mmCIF file of C-alpha atoms in Angstrom:
data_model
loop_
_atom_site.group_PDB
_atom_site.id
_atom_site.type_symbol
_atom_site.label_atom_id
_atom_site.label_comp_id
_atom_site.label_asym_id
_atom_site.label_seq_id
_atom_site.Cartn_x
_atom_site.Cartn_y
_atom_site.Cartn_z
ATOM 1 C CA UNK A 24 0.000 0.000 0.000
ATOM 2 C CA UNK A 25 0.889 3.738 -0.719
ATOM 3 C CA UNK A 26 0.721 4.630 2.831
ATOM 4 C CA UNK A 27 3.642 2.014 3.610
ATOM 5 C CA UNK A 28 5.964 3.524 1.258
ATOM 6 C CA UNK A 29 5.311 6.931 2.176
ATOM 7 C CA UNK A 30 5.700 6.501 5.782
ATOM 8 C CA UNK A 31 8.545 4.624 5.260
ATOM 9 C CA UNK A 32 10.126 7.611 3.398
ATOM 10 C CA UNK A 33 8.833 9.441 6.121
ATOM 11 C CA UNK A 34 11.011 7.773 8.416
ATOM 12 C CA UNK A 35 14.276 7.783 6.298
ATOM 13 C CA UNK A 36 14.041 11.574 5.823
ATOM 14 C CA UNK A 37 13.675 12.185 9.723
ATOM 15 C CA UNK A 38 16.355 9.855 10.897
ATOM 16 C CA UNK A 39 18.617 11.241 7.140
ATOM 17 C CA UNK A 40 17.860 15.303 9.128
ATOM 18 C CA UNK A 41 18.504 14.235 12.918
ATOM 19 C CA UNK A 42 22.097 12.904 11.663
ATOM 20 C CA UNK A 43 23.080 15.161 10.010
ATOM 21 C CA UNK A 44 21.955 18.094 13.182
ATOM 22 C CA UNK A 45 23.844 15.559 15.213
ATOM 23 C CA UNK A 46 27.272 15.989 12.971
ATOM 24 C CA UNK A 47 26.711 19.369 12.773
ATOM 25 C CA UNK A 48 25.995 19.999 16.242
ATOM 26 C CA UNK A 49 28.970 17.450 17.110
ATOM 27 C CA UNK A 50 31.507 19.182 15.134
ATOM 28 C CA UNK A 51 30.589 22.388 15.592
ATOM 29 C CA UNK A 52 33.994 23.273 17.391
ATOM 30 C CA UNK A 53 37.446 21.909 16.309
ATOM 31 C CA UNK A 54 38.870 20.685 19.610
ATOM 32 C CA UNK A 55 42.528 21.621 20.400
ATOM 33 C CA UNK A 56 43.407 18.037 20.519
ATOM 34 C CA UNK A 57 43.664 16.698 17.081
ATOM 35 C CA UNK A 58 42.802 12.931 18.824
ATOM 36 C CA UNK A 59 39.638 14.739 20.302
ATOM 37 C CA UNK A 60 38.452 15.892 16.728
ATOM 38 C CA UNK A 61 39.214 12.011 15.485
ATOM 39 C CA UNK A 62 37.590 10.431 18.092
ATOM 40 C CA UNK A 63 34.682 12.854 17.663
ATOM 41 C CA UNK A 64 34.367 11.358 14.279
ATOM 42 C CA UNK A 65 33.352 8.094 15.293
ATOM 43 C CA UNK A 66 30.546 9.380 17.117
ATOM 44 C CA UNK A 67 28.440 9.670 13.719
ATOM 45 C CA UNK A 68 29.285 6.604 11.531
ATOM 46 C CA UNK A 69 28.605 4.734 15.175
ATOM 47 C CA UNK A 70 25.495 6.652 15.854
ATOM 48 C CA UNK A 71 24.273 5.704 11.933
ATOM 49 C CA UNK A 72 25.035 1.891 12.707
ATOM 50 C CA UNK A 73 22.683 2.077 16.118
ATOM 51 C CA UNK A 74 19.686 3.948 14.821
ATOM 52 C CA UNK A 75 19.859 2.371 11.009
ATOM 53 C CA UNK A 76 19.478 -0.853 13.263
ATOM 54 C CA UNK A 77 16.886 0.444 15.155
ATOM 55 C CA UNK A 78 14.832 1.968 12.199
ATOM 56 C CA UNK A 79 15.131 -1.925 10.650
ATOM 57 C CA UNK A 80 12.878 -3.931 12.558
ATOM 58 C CA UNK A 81 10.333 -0.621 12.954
ATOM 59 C CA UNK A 82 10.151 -0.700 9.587
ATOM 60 C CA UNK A 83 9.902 -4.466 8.670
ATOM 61 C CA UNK A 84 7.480 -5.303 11.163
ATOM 62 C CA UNK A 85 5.327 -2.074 12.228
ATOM 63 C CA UNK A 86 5.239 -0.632 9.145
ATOM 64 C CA UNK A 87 5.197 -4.245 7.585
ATOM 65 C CA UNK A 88 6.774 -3.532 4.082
ATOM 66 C CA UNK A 89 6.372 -6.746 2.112
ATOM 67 C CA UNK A 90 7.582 -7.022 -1.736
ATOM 68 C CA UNK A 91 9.951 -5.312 -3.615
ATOM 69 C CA UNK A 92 9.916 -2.620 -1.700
ATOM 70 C CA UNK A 93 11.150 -4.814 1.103
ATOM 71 C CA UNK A 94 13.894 -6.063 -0.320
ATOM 72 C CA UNK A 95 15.069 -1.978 -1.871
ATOM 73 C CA UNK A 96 14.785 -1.363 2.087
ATOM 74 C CA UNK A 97 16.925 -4.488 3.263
ATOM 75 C CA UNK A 98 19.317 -3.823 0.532
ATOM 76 C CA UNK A 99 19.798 0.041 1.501
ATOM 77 C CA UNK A 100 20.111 -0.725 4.953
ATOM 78 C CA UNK A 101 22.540 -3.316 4.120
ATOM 79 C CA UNK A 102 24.722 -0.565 2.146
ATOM 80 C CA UNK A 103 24.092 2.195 4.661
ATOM 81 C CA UNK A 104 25.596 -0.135 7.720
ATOM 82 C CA UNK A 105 28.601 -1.200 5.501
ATOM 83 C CA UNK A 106 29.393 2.256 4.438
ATOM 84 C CA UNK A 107 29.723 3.185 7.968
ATOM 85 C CA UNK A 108 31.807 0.357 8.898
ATOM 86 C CA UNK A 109 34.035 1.467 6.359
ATOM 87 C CA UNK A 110 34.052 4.960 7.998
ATOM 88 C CA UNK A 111 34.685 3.759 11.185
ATOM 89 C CA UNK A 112 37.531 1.260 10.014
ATOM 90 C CA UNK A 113 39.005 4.165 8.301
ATOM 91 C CA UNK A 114 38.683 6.636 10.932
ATOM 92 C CA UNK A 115 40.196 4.178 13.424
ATOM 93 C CA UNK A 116 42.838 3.728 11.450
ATOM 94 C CA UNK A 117 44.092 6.816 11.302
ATOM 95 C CA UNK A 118 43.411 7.573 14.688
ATOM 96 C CA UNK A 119 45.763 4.573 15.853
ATOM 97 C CA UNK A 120 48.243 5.940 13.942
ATOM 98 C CA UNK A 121 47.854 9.691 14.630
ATOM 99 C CA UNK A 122 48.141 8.621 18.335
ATOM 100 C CA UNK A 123 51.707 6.796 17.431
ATOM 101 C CA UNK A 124 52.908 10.428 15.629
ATOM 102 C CA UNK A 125 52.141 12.361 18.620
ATOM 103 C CA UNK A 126 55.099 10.087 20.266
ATOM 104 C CA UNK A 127 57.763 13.010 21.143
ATOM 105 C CA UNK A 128 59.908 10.668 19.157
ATOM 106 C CA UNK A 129 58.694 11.096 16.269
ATOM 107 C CA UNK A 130 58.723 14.832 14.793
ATOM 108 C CA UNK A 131 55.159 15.944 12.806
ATOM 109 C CA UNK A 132 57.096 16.683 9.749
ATOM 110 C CA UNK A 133 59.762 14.262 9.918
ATOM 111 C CA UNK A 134 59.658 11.131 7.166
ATOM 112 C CA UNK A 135 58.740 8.784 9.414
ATOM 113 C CA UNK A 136 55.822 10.490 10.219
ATOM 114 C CA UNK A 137 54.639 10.966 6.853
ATOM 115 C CA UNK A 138 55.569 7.321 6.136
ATOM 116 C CA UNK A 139 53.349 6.403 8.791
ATOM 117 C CA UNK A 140 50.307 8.526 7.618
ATOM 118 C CA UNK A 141 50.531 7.041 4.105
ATOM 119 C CA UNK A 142 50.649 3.839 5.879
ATOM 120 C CA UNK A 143 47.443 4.348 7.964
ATOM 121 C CA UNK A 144 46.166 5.273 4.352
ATOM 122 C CA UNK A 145 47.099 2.912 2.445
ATOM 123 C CA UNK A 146 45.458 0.080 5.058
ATOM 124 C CA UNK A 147 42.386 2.426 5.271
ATOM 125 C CA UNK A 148 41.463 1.907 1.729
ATOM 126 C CA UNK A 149 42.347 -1.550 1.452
ATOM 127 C CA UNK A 150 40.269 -2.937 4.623
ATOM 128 C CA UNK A 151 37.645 -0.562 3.613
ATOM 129 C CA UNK A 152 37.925 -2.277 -0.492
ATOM 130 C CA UNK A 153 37.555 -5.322 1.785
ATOM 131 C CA UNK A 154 34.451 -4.393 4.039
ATOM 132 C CA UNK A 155 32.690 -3.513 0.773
ATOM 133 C CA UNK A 156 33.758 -6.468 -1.508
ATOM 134 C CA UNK A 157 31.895 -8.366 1.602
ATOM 135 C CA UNK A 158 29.443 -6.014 1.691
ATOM 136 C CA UNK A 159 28.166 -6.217 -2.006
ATOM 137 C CA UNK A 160 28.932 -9.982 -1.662
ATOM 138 C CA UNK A 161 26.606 -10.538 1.006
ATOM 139 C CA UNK A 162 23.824 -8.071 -1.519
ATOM 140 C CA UNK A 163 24.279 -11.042 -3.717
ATOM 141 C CA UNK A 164 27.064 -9.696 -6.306
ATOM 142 C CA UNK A 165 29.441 -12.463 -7.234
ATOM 143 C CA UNK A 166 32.930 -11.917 -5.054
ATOM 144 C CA UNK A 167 34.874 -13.735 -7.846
ATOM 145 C CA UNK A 168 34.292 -10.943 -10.307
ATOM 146 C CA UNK A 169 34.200 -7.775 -7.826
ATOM 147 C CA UNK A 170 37.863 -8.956 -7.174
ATOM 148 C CA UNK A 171 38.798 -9.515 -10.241
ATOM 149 C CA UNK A 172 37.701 -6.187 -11.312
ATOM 150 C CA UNK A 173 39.292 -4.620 -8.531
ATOM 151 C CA UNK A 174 42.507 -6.108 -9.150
ATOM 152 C CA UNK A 175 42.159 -4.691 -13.194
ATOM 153 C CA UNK A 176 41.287 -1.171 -11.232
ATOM 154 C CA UNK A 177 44.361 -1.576 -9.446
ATOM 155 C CA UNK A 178 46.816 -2.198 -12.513
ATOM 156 C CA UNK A 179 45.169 0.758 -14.174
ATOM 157 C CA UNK A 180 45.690 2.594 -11.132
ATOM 158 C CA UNK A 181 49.771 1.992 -10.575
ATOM 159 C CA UNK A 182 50.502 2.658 -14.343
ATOM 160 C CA UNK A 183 48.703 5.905 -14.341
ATOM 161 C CA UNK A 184 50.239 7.104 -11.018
ATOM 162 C CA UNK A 185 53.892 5.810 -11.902
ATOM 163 C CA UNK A 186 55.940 9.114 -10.920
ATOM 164 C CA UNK A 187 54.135 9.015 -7.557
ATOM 165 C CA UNK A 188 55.072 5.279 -6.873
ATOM 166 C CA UNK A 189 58.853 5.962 -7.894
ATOM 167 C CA UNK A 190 59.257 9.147 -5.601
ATOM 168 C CA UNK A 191 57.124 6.942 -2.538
ATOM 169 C CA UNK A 192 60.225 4.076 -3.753
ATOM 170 C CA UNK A 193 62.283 6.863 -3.453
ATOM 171 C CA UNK A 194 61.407 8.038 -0.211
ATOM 172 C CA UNK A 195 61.728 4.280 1.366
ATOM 173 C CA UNK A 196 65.023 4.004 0.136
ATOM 174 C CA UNK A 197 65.962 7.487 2.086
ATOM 175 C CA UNK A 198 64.462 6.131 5.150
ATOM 176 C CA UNK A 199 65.876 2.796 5.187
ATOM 177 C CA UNK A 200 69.194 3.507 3.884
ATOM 178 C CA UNK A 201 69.695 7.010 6.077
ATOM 179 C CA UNK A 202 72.486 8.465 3.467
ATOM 180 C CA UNK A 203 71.142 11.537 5.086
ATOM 181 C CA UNK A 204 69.101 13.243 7.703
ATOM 182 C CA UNK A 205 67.185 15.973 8.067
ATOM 183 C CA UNK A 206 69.717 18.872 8.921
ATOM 184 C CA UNK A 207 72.622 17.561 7.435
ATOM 185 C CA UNK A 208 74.869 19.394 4.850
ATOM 186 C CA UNK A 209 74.272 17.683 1.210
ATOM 187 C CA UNK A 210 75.403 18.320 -2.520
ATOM 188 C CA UNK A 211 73.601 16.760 -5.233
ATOM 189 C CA UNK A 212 73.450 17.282 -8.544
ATOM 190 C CA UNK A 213 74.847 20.796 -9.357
ATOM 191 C CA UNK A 214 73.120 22.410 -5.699
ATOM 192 C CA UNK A 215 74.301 22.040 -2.023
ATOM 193 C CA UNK A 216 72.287 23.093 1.069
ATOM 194 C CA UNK A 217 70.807 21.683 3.999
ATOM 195 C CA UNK A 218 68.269 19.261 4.147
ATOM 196 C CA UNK A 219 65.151 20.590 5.696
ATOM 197 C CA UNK A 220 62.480 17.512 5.221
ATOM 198 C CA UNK A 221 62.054 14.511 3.474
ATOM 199 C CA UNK A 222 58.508 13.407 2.311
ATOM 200 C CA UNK A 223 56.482 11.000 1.123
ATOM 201 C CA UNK A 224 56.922 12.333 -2.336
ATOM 202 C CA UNK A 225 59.979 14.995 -2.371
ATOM 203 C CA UNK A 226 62.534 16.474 -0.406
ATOM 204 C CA UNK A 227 62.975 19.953 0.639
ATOM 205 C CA UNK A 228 66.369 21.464 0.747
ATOM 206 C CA UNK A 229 67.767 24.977 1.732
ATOM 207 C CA UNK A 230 70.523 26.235 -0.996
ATOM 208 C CA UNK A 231 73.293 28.359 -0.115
ATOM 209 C CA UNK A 232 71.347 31.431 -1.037
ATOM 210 C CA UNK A 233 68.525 30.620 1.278
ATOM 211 C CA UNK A 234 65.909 29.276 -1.095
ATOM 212 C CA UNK A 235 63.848 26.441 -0.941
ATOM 213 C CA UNK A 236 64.694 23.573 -3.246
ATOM 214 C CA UNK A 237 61.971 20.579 -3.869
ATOM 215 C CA UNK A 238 63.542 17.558 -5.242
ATOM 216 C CA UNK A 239 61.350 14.374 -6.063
ATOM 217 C CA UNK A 240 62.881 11.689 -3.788
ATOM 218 C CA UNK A 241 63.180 9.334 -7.092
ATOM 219 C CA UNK A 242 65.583 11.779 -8.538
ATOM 220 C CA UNK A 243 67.263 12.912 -5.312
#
């Protein structure tokens, strides 16, 4: 009946307005403490799992949806709770490893650092590839084929961001092998100065007449 659908909507569009005045009214104010504004973060992908769950069974058995219109509602809710596992897997992430940067041993801007952050990246996106591969698997979509087209995606991907992979090579190499640090006094190329940072992707370096220099790690 009509009246099922349109309640239903109803519903969505209430609970779709109270979360987003939650995450509004939740991250109104940047805290000072960069792991207070990440753990603030989970508060909304967390608060989406609880009431999605709630809203569910109100749905299925109040409102009694029966049909195809059942199944469009189990399927969204399906995709709305795995969406917000990934943003809570990624969020975590980050979090964990934002908390092992503020370590007074480890400088903000220093490589390891950055190496870190593209590591609590890089794990982000493949767990949350993961969560979603599951997710569409358990919608019905064969796994066999998701993967295999991710795994195309992913060639596609590497050839088209080649430079970026060699200077991220690069930039391993500098960390593991340590032929310098940041501060020392370097000459490369036709330029010497003093190295100021190295990145993910390039390294800065001072010249002799007080400019900045930007090197891509693969060439440096």
């Amino acid at each position: 009946p009509i009246w099922k659908i349109l309640t239903t909507v109803a519903l969505v569009l209430l609970t779709v307005i109270v979360l987003i005045l939650w995450d509004r009214w939740v991250n109104r104010r940047p805290l000072h403490s960069a792991i207070g504004n990440r753990l603030r973060r989970l508060l909304t992908p967390i608060l989406t799992i609880v009431v999605v769950l709630v809203l569910q069974p109100l749905i299925a058995f109040e409102v009694n949806v029966s049909g195809a219109f059942a199944r469009v509602v189990e399927a969204a809710t399906t995709v709305v709770v795995y969406l917000s596992v990934v943003w809570i897997f990624w969020a975590t992430v980050i979090l964990l490893f934002d908390w092992s940067i503020l370590s007074p041993r480890i400088p903000d801007e220093s490589l390891d650092a950055n190496l870190m952050r593209l590591s609590a990246r890089v794990i982000g996106f493949l767990g949350g590839v993961f969560i979603l591969a599951y997710g569409a698997h358990a919608l019905g979509a064969p796994i066999v084929g998701l993967v295999t087209g991710l795994g195309v995606g992913g060639l596609a991907v590497a050839l088209a961001i080649r430079p970026t992979l060699e200077n991220l090579i690069g930039g391993l190499i500098l960390y593991t092998d340590k032929p310098v640090r940041v501060g020392d006094f370097c000459s490369f190329g036709a330029n010497t100065g003093i190295i100021e940072n190295i990145g993910v992707r390039s390294t800065q370096v001072r010249s002799m007449d007080r400019t900045i220099i930007s090197v891509p790690n693969a060439a440096f």
